[in-house]
Amino acid sequence: NAGVMQNPRHLVRRRGQEARLRCSPMKGHSHVYWYRQLPEEGLKFMVYLQKENIIDESGMPKERFSAEFPKEGPSILRIQQVVRGDSAAYFCASSPVVPSYNEQFFGPGTRLTVL
Amino acid sequence: AQSVTQLGSHVSVSEGALVLLRCNYSSSVPPYLFWYVQYPNQGLQLLLKYTSAATLVKGINGFEAEFKKSETSFHLTKPSAHMSDAAEYFCAVSVSTASKLTFGTGTRLQVTL
């Protein structure tokens, strides 16, 4: 059973460009969470999605950031008009259809560098 | 709202010595508690979780943690450190079976010869 997949693993963008980060949850998982890790900091929650629904977006910046988890395909975290402060590692986690104790399985992350 | 405090951003131990990483939590409801480990440039791997079934929780790689409600603590221990334990450790809390994890700021464990 493959783990959580994220791509790309590394992404370089210039200021003002768009970044698209993809996350494929583990097989049988329908809950997806996105977290951001700034240098030398812990992980901060961004958004929680189920198929075609945003459940909790309390950690998402109000502008430029959006997330989706369509019926088919991976979850996408989209950052428009990136700025240097967006440089971070972005992690996706998934949990099963019926979550057990909220155990979340993490992907390897996408490291975004904004030049 | 829930929160986690990890005391000590860096901990250094000798190989073979006891490892103790501290975590205190705050939660308005009975929490689920987790310890994750992160190796450089990798994702997070679950070490162990507390789900109210038992206060002493055993995890992978010889780690264990004890839930102490009176002290609102969930400290991580390992009797004998190994060089391969050098990594960053994160304590996390959640308040339901399907909700965000709130992480502490992490503790970097260094293991010396």
mmCIF file of C-alpha atoms in Angstrom, chain B residues 37-82:
data_model
loop_
_atom_site.group_PDB
_atom_site.id
_atom_site.type_symbol
_atom_site.label_atom_id
_atom_site.label_comp_id
_atom_site.label_asym_id
_atom_site.label_seq_id
_atom_site.Cartn_x
_atom_site.Cartn_y
_atom_site.Cartn_z
ATOM 1 C CA VAL B 37 9.553 12.187 14.342
ATOM 2 C CA GLN B 38 10.997 14.030 11.363
ATOM 3 C CA TYR B 39 14.327 13.185 9.788
ATOM 4 C CA PRO B 40 16.035 15.839 7.653
ATOM 5 C CA ASN B 41 14.177 16.674 4.461
ATOM 6 C CA GLN B 42 11.550 14.054 5.112
ATOM 7 C CA GLY B 43 7.932 13.922 6.193
ATOM 8 C CA LEU B 44 6.632 13.087 9.646
ATOM 9 C CA GLN B 45 6.453 9.556 10.960
ATOM 10 C CA LEU B 46 4.124 8.640 13.805
ATOM 11 C CA LEU B 47 5.970 7.343 16.864
ATOM 12 C CA LEU B 48 2.999 6.786 19.142
ATOM 13 C CA LYS B 49 -0.448 8.051 20.054
ATOM 14 C CA TYR B 50 -2.567 8.424 23.181
ATOM 15 C CA THR B 51 -6.229 7.663 22.751
ATOM 16 C CA SER B 52 -7.363 7.237 26.398
ATOM 17 C CA ALA B 53 -7.080 3.425 26.341
ATOM 18 C CA ALA B 54 -3.945 3.400 28.511
ATOM 19 C CA THR B 55 -1.883 6.144 30.096
ATOM 20 C CA LEU B 56 1.453 4.535 29.235
ATOM 21 C CA VAL B 57 1.800 4.265 25.506
ATOM 22 C CA LYS B 58 4.469 2.269 23.734
ATOM 23 C CA GLY B 59 5.553 3.228 20.269
ATOM 24 C CA ILE B 60 8.041 2.302 17.618
ATOM 25 C CA ASN B 61 11.835 2.266 17.981
ATOM 26 C CA GLY B 62 11.685 1.740 21.748
ATOM 27 C CA PHE B 63 9.959 5.020 22.555
ATOM 28 C CA GLU B 64 7.153 5.401 25.043
ATOM 29 C CA ALA B 65 5.139 8.236 26.543
ATOM 30 C CA GLU B 66 3.035 8.634 29.658
ATOM 31 C CA PHE B 67 -0.170 10.661 29.748
ATOM 32 C CA LYS B 68 -0.528 12.554 33.028
ATOM 33 C CA LYS B 69 -3.790 14.415 33.194
ATOM 34 C CA SER B 70 -2.985 16.169 36.486
ATOM 35 C CA GLU B 71 0.170 17.624 34.950
ATOM 36 C CA THR B 72 -1.281 18.029 31.429
ATOM 37 C CA SER B 73 1.860 16.335 30.177
ATOM 38 C CA PHE B 74 2.770 13.717 27.598
ATOM 39 C CA HIS B 75 6.551 13.375 27.828
ATOM 40 C CA LEU B 76 8.432 11.085 25.447
ATOM 41 C CA THR B 77 11.125 8.761 26.770
ATOM 42 C CA LYS B 78 13.537 6.118 25.575
ATOM 43 C CA PRO B 79 15.769 4.240 28.024
ATOM 44 C CA SER B 80 18.844 4.155 25.801
ATOM 45 C CA ALA B 81 19.558 6.570 22.975
ATOM 46 C CA HIS B 82 20.940 5.399 19.667
#
